[in-house]
Short mmCIF file of C-alpha atoms in Angstrom, two decimals:
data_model
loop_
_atom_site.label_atom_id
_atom_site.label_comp_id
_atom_site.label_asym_id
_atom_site.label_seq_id
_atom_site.Cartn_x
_atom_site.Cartn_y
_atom_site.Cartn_z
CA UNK A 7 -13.40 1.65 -10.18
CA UNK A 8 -10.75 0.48 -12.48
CA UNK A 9 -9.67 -3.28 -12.08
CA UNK A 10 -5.84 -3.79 -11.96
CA UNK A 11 -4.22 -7.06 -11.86
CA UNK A 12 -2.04 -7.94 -9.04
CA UNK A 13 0.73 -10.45 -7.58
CA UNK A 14 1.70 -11.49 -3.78
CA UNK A 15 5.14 -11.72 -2.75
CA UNK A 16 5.25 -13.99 0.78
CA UNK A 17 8.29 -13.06 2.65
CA UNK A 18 10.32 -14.01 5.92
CA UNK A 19 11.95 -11.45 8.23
CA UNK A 20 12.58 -14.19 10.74
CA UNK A 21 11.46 -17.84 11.36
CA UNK A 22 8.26 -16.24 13.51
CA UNK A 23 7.37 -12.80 11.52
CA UNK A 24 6.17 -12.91 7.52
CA UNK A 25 4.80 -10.12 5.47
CA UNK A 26 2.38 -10.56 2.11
CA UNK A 27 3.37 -7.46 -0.08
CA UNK A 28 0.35 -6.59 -2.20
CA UNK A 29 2.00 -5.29 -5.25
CA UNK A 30 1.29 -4.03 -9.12
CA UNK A 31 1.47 -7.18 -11.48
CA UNK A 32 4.12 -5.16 -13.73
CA UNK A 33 6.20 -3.55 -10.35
CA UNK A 34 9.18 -5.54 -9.59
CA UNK A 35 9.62 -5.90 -6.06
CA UNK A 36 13.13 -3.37 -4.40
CA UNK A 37 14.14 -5.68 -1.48
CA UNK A 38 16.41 -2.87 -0.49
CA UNK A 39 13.60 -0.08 -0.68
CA UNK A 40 11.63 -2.58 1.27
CA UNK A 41 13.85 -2.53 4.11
CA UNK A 42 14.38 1.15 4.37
CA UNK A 43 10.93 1.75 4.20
CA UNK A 44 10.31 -1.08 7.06
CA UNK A 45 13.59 -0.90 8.71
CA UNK A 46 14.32 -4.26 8.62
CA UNK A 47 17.78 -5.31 7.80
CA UNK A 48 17.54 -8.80 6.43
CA UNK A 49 14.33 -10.17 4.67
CA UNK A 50 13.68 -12.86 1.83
CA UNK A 51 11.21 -14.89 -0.29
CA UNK A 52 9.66 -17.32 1.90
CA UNK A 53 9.94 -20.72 1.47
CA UNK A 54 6.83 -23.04 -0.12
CA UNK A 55 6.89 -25.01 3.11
CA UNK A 56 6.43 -21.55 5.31
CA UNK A 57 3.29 -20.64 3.17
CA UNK A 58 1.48 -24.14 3.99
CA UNK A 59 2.54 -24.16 7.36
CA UNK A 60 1.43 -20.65 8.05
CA UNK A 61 -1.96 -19.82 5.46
CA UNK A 62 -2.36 -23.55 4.98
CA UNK A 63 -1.78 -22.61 0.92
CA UNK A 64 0.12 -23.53 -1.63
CA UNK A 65 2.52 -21.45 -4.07
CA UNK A 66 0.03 -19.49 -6.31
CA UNK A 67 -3.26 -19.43 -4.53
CA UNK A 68 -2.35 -16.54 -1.76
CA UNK A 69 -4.65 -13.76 -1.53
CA UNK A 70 -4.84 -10.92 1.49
CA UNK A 71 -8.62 -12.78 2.37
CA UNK A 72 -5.93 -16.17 2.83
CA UNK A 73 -4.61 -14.49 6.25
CA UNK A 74 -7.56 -15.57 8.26
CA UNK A 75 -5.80 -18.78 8.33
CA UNK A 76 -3.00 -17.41 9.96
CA UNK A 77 -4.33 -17.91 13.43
CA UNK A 78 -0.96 -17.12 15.41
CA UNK A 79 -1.04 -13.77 13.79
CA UNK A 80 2.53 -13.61 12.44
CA UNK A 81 1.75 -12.32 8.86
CA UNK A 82 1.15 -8.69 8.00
CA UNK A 83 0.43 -7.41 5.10
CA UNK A 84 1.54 -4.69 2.76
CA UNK A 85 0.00 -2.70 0.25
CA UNK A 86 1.83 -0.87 -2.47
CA UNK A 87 0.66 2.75 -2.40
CA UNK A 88 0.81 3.27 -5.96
CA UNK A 89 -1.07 0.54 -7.28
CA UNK A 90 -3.77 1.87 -4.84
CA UNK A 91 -3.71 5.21 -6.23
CA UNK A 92 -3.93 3.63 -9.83
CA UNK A 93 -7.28 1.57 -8.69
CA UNK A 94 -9.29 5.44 -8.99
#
């Protein structure tokens, strides 16, 4: 399996409901394909105060294995489908 090198993007739809999008370190990150794809109309970068309040983390050390912190359950997380299919 090939290794690929990744980045996490933390971000708010709401002041209760965060996603961690799992994406390519060279993809840039389409809010506006986000939201079609999700149907959300507003989202943005979270806040450093939202990622130590809900993963307990600070800027830079998030990982998917960080959301068993996240005992409430408010943070879902997102792959990017082509950085998957790249990992073959």
């Amino acid at each position: 399996m090939k290794s690929s090198r990744q980045r996490q993007c933390f971000s708010k739809i709401n002041r209760k409901y965060f996603y961690l999008l799992v994406i390519g370190d060279k993809k840039r990150l389409d809010f506006h394909e986000f939201q079609d794809l999700t149907r959300i109309k507003w989202v943005s970068m979270a806040h450093n105060h939202y990622i130590l309040e809900k993963l307990g983390l600070y800027l830079g050390f998030i990982s998917p294995f960080e959301l068993m912190n996240d005992d409430a359950y408010n943070v879902r997380v997102l792959f990017d489908k082509e950085m998957l299919a790249n990992r073959s």
